Amino acid sequence: MTKALIFSALAAAAVALASPAAAATITPVGAQATSTFTHYNQYKAENLINGSGMVGDLHDAGYANMWMTDLGVDAATLTFDLGGLYKLEGLKVWNYNFGVQEYASTLDRAANAFTLAISTDGVTYTDILADTFARGTGQLLASETFGLSGAARFVRLNLTGNHQSDPATYGYSPVGLSEVRFEGSAVPEPATWAMMIIGFGAAGSMIRTARRQNAFSAA
């Protein structure tokens, strides 16, 4: 192993250990739903992560830019693939937002109670959050932000109800969301950590060799 490689590894280790990555917006690379309303393929789960309907930091009221469960299904699980391992710090959600206040049946489709679970392998999940979302407005909508903590590549958002208060009025409405993003920082890949460890080990070996040579020369 050359000195250049060793010092490069040491430099990488120093940067990684001394300067943690700043939190940034994480847009998932994949989204799946346990139920989707197949209305001309307009309510697909990909709408939750593709930025459709976003106007700056706000979301519009166009239903074709949102996701929704099948009619009569008011609960669902959404699974997001972040594309890599991240240290999560926040969740940003724009709720289902189609309709007007005077015709509440569509705005009531907005997700209400939810739980959130995280996983590093997509198999074992740990619940870390339980809360509620505010109802949509039918106007340009700002996101709601929730604090998160933990390392994950996969996130499950379990929606357990909508904002419909009287099922007898409209029947059992579906549940939906408009957009989902996360806040956090990337966790170094195992290969990066391996290079750091090799670098530290090689540097230590060089130092010990140098000391032995100095001791031999002095003798």
Coordinates of N, CA and C in Angstrom, one line a residue:
M1 N 0.9 -1.2 0.0 CA 0.0 0.0 0.0 C 0.9 1.2 0.0
T2 N 0.6 2.2 -0.9 CA 1.5 3.4 -1.0 C 1.1 4.4 0.1
K3 N 2.1 5.3 0.3 CA 1.9 6.3 1.3 C 0.7 7.2 0.9
A4 N 0.6 7.5 -0.5 CA -0.5 8.3 -1.0 C -1.9 7.8 -0.6
L5 N -2.0 6.4 -0.8 CA -3.3 5.8 -0.4 C -3.6 5.9 1.0
I6 N -2.6 5.7 1.8 CA -2.7 5.7 3.3 C -3.2 7.1 3.7
F7 N -2.5 8.1 3.2 CA -2.8 9.5 3.6 C -4.2 9.9 3.1
S8 N -4.6 9.4 1.9 CA -5.9 9.7 1.4 C -7.0 9.1 2.3
A9 N -6.7 7.9 2.8 CA -7.7 7.2 3.7 C -7.8 8.0 5.0
L10 N -6.6 8.4 5.5 CA -6.6 9.2 6.7 C -7.4 10.5 6.5
A11 N -7.2 11.2 5.4 CA -7.8 12.4 5.1 C -9.3 12.2 5.1
A12 N -9.8 11.1 4.4 CA -11.2 10.8 4.3 C -11.8 10.5 5.7
A13 N -11.0 9.8 6.5 CA -11.5 9.5 7.9 C -11.6 10.8 8.7
A14 N -10.7 11.7 8.6 CA -10.7 12.9 9.3 C -11.9 13.8 8.9
V15 N -12.1 13.9 7.7 CA -13.3 14.7 7.2 C -14.6 14.1 7.7
A16 N -14.7 12.7 7.6 CA -16.0 12.1 7.9 C -16.2 12.2 9.4
L17 N -15.2 12.1 10.2 CA -15.4 12.1 11.7 C -15.5 13.5 12.2
A18 N -14.8 14.4 11.6 CA -14.8 15.8 12.2 C -15.9 16.6 11.6
S19 N -16.4 16.3 10.4 CA -17.5 17.1 9.8 C -18.7 16.3 9.3
P20 N -19.6 16.0 10.3 CA -20.8 15.2 9.9 C -21.5 15.9 8.8
A21 N -22.2 15.1 7.9 CA -22.9 15.6 6.7 C -24.1 16.4 7.2
A22 N -24.3 17.6 6.5 CA -25.5 18.4 6.9 C -26.7 17.7 6.4
A23 N -27.8 18.0 7.1 CA -29.1 17.4 6.8 C -29.6 18.0 5.5
A24 N -30.2 17.2 4.6 CA -30.7 17.7 3.3 C -32.0 17.0 3.1
T25 N -32.8 17.5 2.1 CA -34.0 16.9 1.7 C -33.8 15.6 0.9
I26 N -34.5 14.5 1.3 CA -34.3 13.2 0.7 C -35.6 12.9 0.0
T27 N -35.5 12.8 -1.3 CA -36.6 12.4 -2.1 C -36.6 10.9 -2.4
P28 N -37.5 10.1 -1.9 CA -37.4 8.6 -2.1 C -37.3 8.2 -3.6
V29 N -36.7 7.1 -3.8 CA -36.5 6.6 -5.2 C -37.6 5.6 -5.6
G30 N -38.4 5.2 -4.6 CA -39.5 4.3 -4.8 C -40.6 4.4 -3.8
A31 N -41.8 4.1 -4.2 CA -43.0 4.2 -3.3 C -44.0 3.1 -3.7
Q32 N -44.5 2.4 -2.7 CA -45.5 1.3 -2.9 C -46.6 1.5 -2.0
A33 N -47.8 1.2 -2.4 CA -49.0 1.3 -1.5 C -49.8 0.0 -1.5
T34 N -50.4 -0.3 -0.4 CA -51.1 -1.6 -0.3 C -52.5 -1.5 -1.0
S35 N -52.9 -0.2 -1.3 CA -54.1 0.0 -2.0 C -54.0 1.3 -2.8
T36 N -54.5 1.2 -4.1 CA -54.5 2.4 -4.9 C -55.7 2.4 -5.8
F37 N -56.3 3.6 -6.0 CA -57.5 3.8 -6.8 C -57.0 3.8 -8.3
T38 N -57.4 2.9 -9.1 CA -56.9 2.8 -10.5 C -57.8 3.6 -11.4
H39 N -57.9 4.9 -11.2 CA -58.7 5.7 -12.0 C -57.9 6.3 -13.1
Y40 N -57.9 5.7 -14.3 CA -57.1 6.1 -15.5 C -55.6 6.3 -15.1
N41 N -55.1 5.5 -14.1 CA -53.7 5.5 -13.7 C -53.3 6.8 -13.1
Q42 N -54.2 7.6 -12.6 CA -53.9 8.9 -12.1 C -53.6 9.0 -10.6
Y43 N -53.9 8.0 -9.8 CA -53.7 8.1 -8.4 C -52.5 7.2 -8.0
K44 N -51.6 6.9 -8.9 CA -50.5 6.0 -8.6 C -49.6 6.5 -7.4
A45 N -49.0 5.6 -6.7 CA -48.1 5.9 -5.6 C -46.9 6.7 -6.0
E46 N -46.4 6.6 -7.2 CA -45.3 7.4 -7.6 C -45.6 8.9 -7.5
N47 N -46.8 9.3 -7.6 CA -47.2 10.7 -7.4 C -46.7 11.3 -6.1
L48 N -46.5 10.4 -5.1 CA -46.1 10.9 -3.8 C -44.6 11.3 -3.7
I49 N -43.8 10.9 -4.8 CA -42.4 11.2 -4.7 C -41.9 11.9 -6.0
N50 N -42.7 12.1 -7.0 CA -42.2 12.7 -8.2 C -42.3 14.2 -8.4
G51 N -42.8 14.8 -7.4 CA -42.9 16.3 -7.4 C -44.1 16.8 -8.2
S52 N -44.9 15.9 -8.7 CA -46.1 16.4 -9.5 C -47.0 17.2 -8.6
G53 N -47.4 18.4 -9.1 CA -48.3 19.2 -8.4 C -47.6 20.2 -7.4
M54 N -46.3 20.1 -7.3 CA -45.5 21.0 -6.5 C -45.3 22.4 -7.2
V55 N -45.6 23.4 -6.4 CA -45.4 24.8 -6.9 C -44.5 25.4 -5.9
G56 N -43.2 25.4 -6.1 CA -42.2 25.8 -5.1 C -42.3 24.8 -3.9
D57 N -42.6 25.3 -2.7 CA -42.7 24.4 -1.5 C -44.2 24.1 -1.2
L58 N -45.1 24.5 -2.1 CA -46.5 24.2 -1.9 C -47.0 23.2 -2.9
H59 N -48.1 22.5 -2.6 CA -48.8 21.5 -3.4 C -50.1 22.0 -3.9
D60 N -50.4 21.8 -5.2 CA -51.7 22.3 -5.8 C -52.8 21.4 -5.4
A61 N -54.0 21.7 -5.9 CA -55.2 21.0 -5.6 C -55.7 20.0 -6.7
G62 N -54.8 19.7 -7.6 CA -55.1 18.8 -8.7 C -55.0 17.3 -8.3
Y63 N -56.2 16.6 -8.3 CA -56.2 15.2 -7.9 C -55.3 14.3 -8.7
A64 N -55.0 14.6 -10.0 CA -54.2 13.8 -10.8 C -52.7 13.8 -10.3
N65 N -52.4 14.7 -9.4 CA -51.0 14.8 -8.9 C -50.9 14.2 -7.5
M66 N -51.9 13.5 -7.1 CA -51.9 12.9 -5.7 C -52.1 11.4 -5.8
W67 N -52.1 10.8 -4.6 CA -52.3 9.3 -4.5 C -53.5 9.1 -3.6
M68 N -54.3 8.0 -3.8 CA -55.4 7.7 -3.0 C -55.7 6.2 -3.0
T69 N -56.2 5.7 -2.0 CA -56.6 4.3 -1.9 C -57.8 4.0 -2.8
D70 N -58.1 2.8 -2.9 CA -59.3 2.4 -3.7 C -60.6 2.9 -2.9
L71 N -61.7 3.1 -3.6 CA -62.9 3.5 -3.0 C -63.3 2.6 -1.8
G72 N -63.7 3.2 -0.7 CA -64.1 2.4 0.4 C -63.0 1.9 1.3
V73 N -61.7 2.1 1.0 CA -60.6 1.7 1.8 C -60.0 2.9 2.5
D74 N -60.2 3.0 3.8 CA -59.7 4.2 4.5 C -58.5 4.0 5.3
A75 N -57.7 2.9 5.0 CA -56.4 2.7 5.7 C -55.5 2.0 4.7
A76 N -54.2 2.3 4.8 CA -53.2 1.7 3.9 C -51.8 1.9 4.5
T77 N -50.9 1.1 3.9 CA -49.5 1.2 4.3 C -48.7 1.6 3.0
L78 N -47.9 2.7 3.2 CA -47.0 3.2 2.1 C -45.6 2.8 2.5
T79 N -44.9 2.2 1.6 CA -43.5 1.9 1.8 C -42.6 2.7 0.9
F80 N -41.6 3.4 1.5 CA -40.7 4.3 0.7 C -39.3 3.7 0.8
D81 N -38.7 3.7 -0.4 CA -37.3 3.3 -0.5 C -36.5 4.6 -0.7
L82 N -35.6 4.9 0.2 CA -34.8 6.1 0.2 C -33.6 6.0 -0.8
G83 N -33.3 4.8 -1.2 CA -32.2 4.6 -2.2 C -30.8 4.4 -1.5
G84 N -30.8 4.5 -0.2 CA -29.5 4.4 0.5 C -29.8 4.5 2.0
L85 N -28.8 4.3 2.8 CA -28.9 4.4 4.2 C -28.8 5.9 4.7
Y86 N -29.7 6.4 5.4 CA -29.7 7.8 5.9 C -30.0 7.8 7.4
K87 N -29.4 8.9 8.0 CA -29.7 9.2 9.4 C -30.9 10.2 9.3
L88 N -32.1 9.8 9.6 CA -33.3 10.6 9.4 C -33.4 11.6 10.5
E89 N -33.9 12.8 10.1 CA -34.1 13.9 11.1 C -35.5 14.5 11.0
G90 N -36.2 14.3 9.8 CA -37.5 14.9 9.7 C -38.4 14.2 8.6
L91 N -39.7 14.4 8.7 CA -40.6 13.9 7.7 C -41.4 15.2 7.3
K92 N -41.6 15.3 5.9 CA -42.4 16.4 5.4 C -43.5 15.8 4.5
V93 N -44.8 16.2 4.8 CA -45.9 15.6 4.1 C -46.9 16.7 3.7
W94 N -47.3 16.6 2.4 CA -48.4 17.4 1.9 C -49.6 16.5 1.8
N95 N -50.7 16.9 2.5 CA -51.8 16.0 2.6 C -52.7 16.0 1.3
Y96 N -53.6 15.1 1.2 CA -54.5 15.1 0.1 C -55.3 16.4 0.1
N97 N -55.4 17.0 -1.1 CA -55.8 18.4 -1.1 C -56.8 18.7 -2.2
F98 N -57.5 17.7 -2.7 CA -58.5 18.0 -3.8 C -59.9 18.3 -3.2
G99 N -60.5 19.4 -3.7 CA -61.8 19.7 -3.2 C -61.9 21.2 -2.8
V100 N -63.1 21.5 -2.3 CA -63.4 22.9 -1.8 C -64.1 22.7 -0.5
Q101 N -64.0 23.7 0.4 CA -64.5 23.6 1.7 C -66.1 23.4 1.7
E102 N -66.7 23.9 0.6 CA -68.2 23.8 0.5 C -68.6 22.4 0.2
Y103 N -67.7 21.6 -0.3 CA -68.0 20.2 -0.7 C -67.0 19.3 0.0
A104 N -67.2 19.0 1.2 CA -66.2 18.4 2.1 C -65.9 17.0 1.8
S105 N -66.7 16.3 1.0 CA -66.4 14.8 0.9 C -65.1 14.5 0.3
T106 N -64.6 15.3 -0.6 CA -63.3 15.0 -1.2 C -62.1 15.4 -0.2
L107 N -62.2 16.6 0.4 CA -61.2 17.0 1.3 C -61.1 16.1 2.5
D108 N -62.2 15.4 2.9 CA -62.2 14.5 4.0 C -61.4 13.2 3.7
R109 N -61.0 13.1 2.4 CA -60.1 11.9 2.1 C -58.7 12.1 2.7
A110 N -58.4 13.3 3.1 CA -57.0 13.5 3.6 C -56.7 12.6 4.7
A111 N -55.5 12.1 4.8 CA -55.0 11.2 5.8 C -55.1 11.9 7.2
N112 N -55.4 11.2 8.2 CA -55.5 11.7 9.6 C -54.5 11.0 10.5
A113 N -54.9 10.0 11.2 CA -54.0 9.4 12.1 C -53.0 8.5 11.3
F114 N -51.7 8.4 11.8 CA -50.7 7.6 11.2 C -49.7 7.1 12.2
T115 N -49.0 6.1 11.8 CA -47.7 5.7 12.5 C -46.6 5.5 11.5
L116 N -45.4 5.6 11.9 CA -44.2 5.5 11.0 C -43.2 4.6 11.6
A117 N -42.7 3.7 10.7 CA -41.7 2.7 11.1 C -40.5 2.8 10.1
I118 N -39.3 2.5 10.6 CA -38.1 2.5 9.8 C -37.4 1.2 9.8
S119 N -36.6 1.0 8.7 CA -35.9 -0.3 8.6 C -34.6 0.0 7.8
T120 N -33.5 -0.8 8.1 CA -32.3 -0.7 7.3 C -32.3 -1.7 6.2
D121 N -33.1 -2.8 6.4 CA -33.0 -3.9 5.4 C -34.3 -4.2 4.7
G122 N -35.4 -3.5 5.0 CA -36.7 -3.7 4.4 C -37.4 -4.9 4.9
V123 N -36.9 -5.5 6.0 CA -37.5 -6.7 6.6 C -38.0 -6.4 8.0
T124 N -37.1 -6.0 8.8 CA -37.4 -5.7 10.2 C -37.6 -4.2 10.4
Y125 N -38.8 -3.8 10.9 CA -39.2 -2.4 11.0 C -39.4 -2.1 12.5
T126 N -39.0 -0.8 12.8 CA -39.2 -0.3 14.2 C -40.1 0.9 14.2
D127 N -41.2 0.9 14.9 CA -42.0 2.1 15.0 C -41.3 3.2 15.8
I128 N -41.4 4.4 15.2 CA -40.7 5.5 15.9 C -41.6 6.8 16.0
L129 N -42.8 6.7 15.4 CA -43.6 7.9 15.5 C -45.1 7.6 15.3
A130 N -46.0 8.3 16.0 CA -47.4 8.2 15.9 C -48.0 9.6 16.1
D131 N -48.8 10.0 15.1 CA -49.3 11.4 15.1 C -50.5 11.5 14.2
T132 N -50.9 12.8 13.9 CA -52.0 13.0 13.0 C -51.6 14.1 12.0
F133 N -52.3 14.1 10.8 CA -52.1 15.1 9.8 C -53.3 16.1 9.8
A134 N -53.1 17.3 9.5 CA -54.2 18.3 9.3 C -54.9 18.0 8.0
R135 N -56.1 18.4 7.9 CA -56.9 18.2 6.7 C -56.5 19.2 5.6
G136 N -56.6 18.8 4.4 CA -56.2 19.7 3.3 C -57.2 20.9 3.2
T137 N -56.8 21.8 2.3 CA -57.6 23.1 2.2 C -58.2 23.3 0.8
G138 N -57.7 22.6 -0.2 CA -58.2 22.9 -1.5 C -57.5 24.0 -2.2
Q139 N -56.6 24.7 -1.4 CA -55.8 25.8 -1.9 C -54.3 25.3 -1.9
L140 N -53.4 26.1 -2.5 CA -52.0 25.7 -2.4 C -51.6 25.4 -0.9
L141 N -51.1 24.2 -0.8 CA -50.9 23.7 0.6 C -49.4 23.5 1.0
A142 N -49.1 24.0 2.2 CA -47.8 23.9 2.7 C -47.6 22.5 3.4
S143 N -46.4 22.0 3.5 CA -46.2 20.7 4.2 C -46.3 20.8 5.7
E144 N -46.5 19.6 6.3 CA -46.4 19.5 7.7 C -45.1 18.8 8.0
T145 N -44.4 19.2 9.0 CA -43.1 18.6 9.3 C -43.1 17.9 10.7
F146 N -42.5 16.7 10.8 CA -42.4 16.0 12.0 C -40.9 15.6 12.2
G147 N -40.5 15.6 13.5 CA -39.1 15.2 13.8 C -39.0 13.7 13.8
L148 N -37.8 13.2 13.2 CA -37.5 11.8 13.2 C -36.1 11.5 13.8
S149 N -35.9 10.3 14.2 CA -34.5 10.0 14.7 C -34.3 8.5 14.4
G150 N -33.2 8.2 13.7 CA -32.9 6.8 13.5 C -32.3 6.6 12.1
A151 N -31.6 5.5 11.9 CA -31.0 5.2 10.5 C -31.9 4.3 9.8
A152 N -32.1 4.6 8.5 CA -33.0 3.8 7.7 C -32.8 3.9 6.2
R153 N -33.1 2.9 5.5 CA -33.2 3.0 4.0 C -34.7 2.9 3.6
F154 N -35.5 2.2 4.4 CA -36.9 2.0 4.1 C -37.8 2.6 5.2
V155 N -38.9 3.2 4.8 CA -39.8 3.8 5.7 C -41.2 3.4 5.4
R156 N -41.9 2.9 6.4 CA -43.3 2.6 6.3 C -44.2 3.6 7.0
L157 N -45.1 4.2 6.2 CA -46.1 5.1 6.7 C -47.4 4.4 6.7
N158 N -47.9 4.1 7.9 CA -49.2 3.4 8.1 C -50.3 4.4 8.3
L159 N -51.2 4.6 7.3 CA -52.3 5.5 7.5 C -53.5 4.7 8.0
T160 N -54.0 5.2 9.2 CA -55.1 4.4 9.9 C -56.4 5.1 9.8
G161 N -56.6 6.1 9.0 CA -57.9 6.8 8.9 C -57.8 8.1 8.2
N162 N -59.0 8.6 7.8 CA -59.1 9.9 7.1 C -59.8 10.9 8.0
H163 N -60.2 12.0 7.4 CA -60.8 13.1 8.1 C -62.4 13.0 8.1
Q164 N -62.9 12.0 7.5 CA -64.3 11.9 7.5 C -64.9 11.6 8.9
S165 N -65.8 12.4 9.3 CA -66.3 12.3 10.7 C -67.6 11.6 10.8
D166 N -68.3 11.5 9.7 CA -69.6 10.8 9.7 C -69.8 10.0 8.4
P167 N -69.4 8.7 8.5 CA -69.4 7.8 7.4 C -70.8 7.7 6.8
A168 N -71.8 7.9 7.5 CA -73.2 7.8 7.0 C -73.5 8.9 6.0
T169 N -72.7 10.0 6.0 CA -73.0 11.1 5.1 C -72.5 10.8 3.7
Y170 N -71.3 10.3 3.5 CA -70.8 10.1 2.2 C -70.4 8.6 1.9
G171 N -70.6 7.7 2.9 CA -70.2 6.4 2.7 C -68.7 6.3 3.2
Y172 N -68.1 5.2 3.1 CA -66.7 5.1 3.6 C -65.8 5.6 2.5
S173 N -65.2 6.8 2.8 CA -64.3 7.4 1.9 C -62.9 6.8 1.9
P174 N -62.2 6.9 0.8 CA -60.8 6.5 0.7 C -59.9 7.4 1.5
V175 N -58.6 7.2 1.5 CA -57.6 8.0 2.2 C -56.5 8.3 1.2
G176 N -55.9 9.5 1.3 CA -54.9 9.9 0.3 C -53.9 10.9 0.9
L177 N -52.8 11.1 0.1 CA -51.8 12.1 0.4 C -51.3 12.7 -0.9
S178 N -50.6 13.8 -0.9 CA -50.1 14.4 -2.1 C -48.6 14.2 -2.3
E179 N -47.8 14.4 -1.3 CA -46.3 14.3 -1.5 C -45.7 14.0 -0.2
V180 N -44.6 13.2 -0.3 CA -43.8 12.8 1.0 C -42.3 13.0 0.7
R181 N -41.7 13.6 1.6 CA -40.2 13.7 1.6 C -39.6 13.6 3.0
F182 N -38.3 13.4 3.0 CA -37.7 13.2 4.3 C -36.5 14.2 4.4
E183 N -36.0 14.4 5.7 CA -34.9 15.2 5.9 C -33.8 14.3 6.6
G184 N -32.6 14.5 6.2 CA -31.5 13.7 6.9 C -30.2 13.8 6.2
S185 N -29.3 12.9 6.6 CA -27.9 12.9 6.0 C -27.5 11.5 5.7
A186 N -26.8 11.3 4.6 CA -26.4 10.0 4.2 C -25.4 9.4 5.2
V187 N -25.5 8.1 5.4 CA -24.6 7.3 6.2 C -23.5 6.7 5.3
P188 N -22.2 6.9 5.6 CA -21.2 6.4 4.7 C -21.3 4.9 4.4
E189 N -21.0 4.5 3.2 CA -21.1 3.1 2.8 C -20.1 2.3 3.6
P190 N -20.3 1.0 3.8 CA -19.3 0.1 4.4 C -17.9 0.2 3.8
A191 N -17.9 0.3 2.5 CA -16.6 0.4 1.8 C -15.8 1.6 2.3
T192 N -16.5 2.7 2.5 CA -15.8 3.9 3.0 C -15.2 3.7 4.4
W193 N -16.0 3.1 5.3 CA -15.5 2.8 6.6 C -14.3 1.8 6.5
A194 N -14.4 0.9 5.6 CA -13.3 -0.1 5.5 C -12.1 0.6 5.1
M195 N -12.2 1.5 4.2 CA -11.0 2.3 3.7 C -10.4 3.1 4.9
M196 N -11.3 3.7 5.7 CA -10.8 4.4 6.8 C -10.0 3.5 7.8
I197 N -10.6 2.4 8.1 CA -9.9 1.4 9.0 C -8.6 1.0 8.5
I198 N -8.6 0.6 7.2 CA -7.3 0.2 6.5 C -6.3 1.3 6.6
G199 N -6.7 2.6 6.4 CA -5.8 3.7 6.4 C -5.2 3.9 7.8
F200 N -6.1 3.8 8.8 CA -5.6 4.0 10.2 C -4.6 2.8 10.5
G201 N -5.0 1.6 10.1 CA -4.1 0.5 10.4 C -2.7 0.6 9.7
A202 N -2.8 1.0 8.5 CA -1.5 1.1 7.7 C -0.7 2.2 8.3
A203 N -1.3 3.3 8.7 CA -0.6 4.5 9.3 C 0.1 4.0 10.5
G204 N -0.7 3.3 11.4 CA -0.1 2.8 12.6 C 1.1 1.9 12.4
S205 N 1.0 1.0 11.3 CA 2.1 0.2 11.0 C 3.3 0.9 10.5
M206 N 3.1 2.0 9.7 CA 4.2 2.8 9.3 C 4.9 3.5 10.4
I207 N 4.1 4.0 11.4 CA 4.7 4.7 12.6 C 5.5 3.7 13.4
R208 N 5.0 2.5 13.6 CA 5.8 1.5 14.4 C 7.1 1.1 13.7
T209 N 7.0 1.0 12.3 CA 8.2 0.6 11.6 C 9.2 1.8 11.6
A210 N 8.8 3.0 11.5 CA 9.7 4.1 11.6 C 10.3 4.2 13.0
R211 N 9.6 3.9 14.0 CA 10.2 4.0 15.4 C 11.2 2.9 15.6
R212 N 10.9 1.7 15.0 CA 11.9 0.6 15.1 C 13.2 1.0 14.4
Q213 N 13.0 1.6 13.2 CA 14.2 2.0 12.4 C 15.0 3.0 13.1
N214 N 14.3 4.0 13.7 CA 15.0 5.1 14.4 C 15.7 4.5 15.6
A215 N 15.1 3.5 16.3 CA 15.7 2.9 17.5 C 17.0 2.1 17.1
F216 N 16.9 1.4 15.9 CA 18.0 0.7 15.4 C 19.2 1.6 15.0
S217 N 18.8 2.7 14.4 CA 19.9 3.7 13.9 C 20.5 4.3 15.1
A218 N 19.8 4.6 16.2 CA 20.3 5.2 17.4 C 21.3 4.3 18.1
A219 N 20.9 3.0 18.0 CA 21.8 2.0 18.7 C 23.1 1.8 17.9

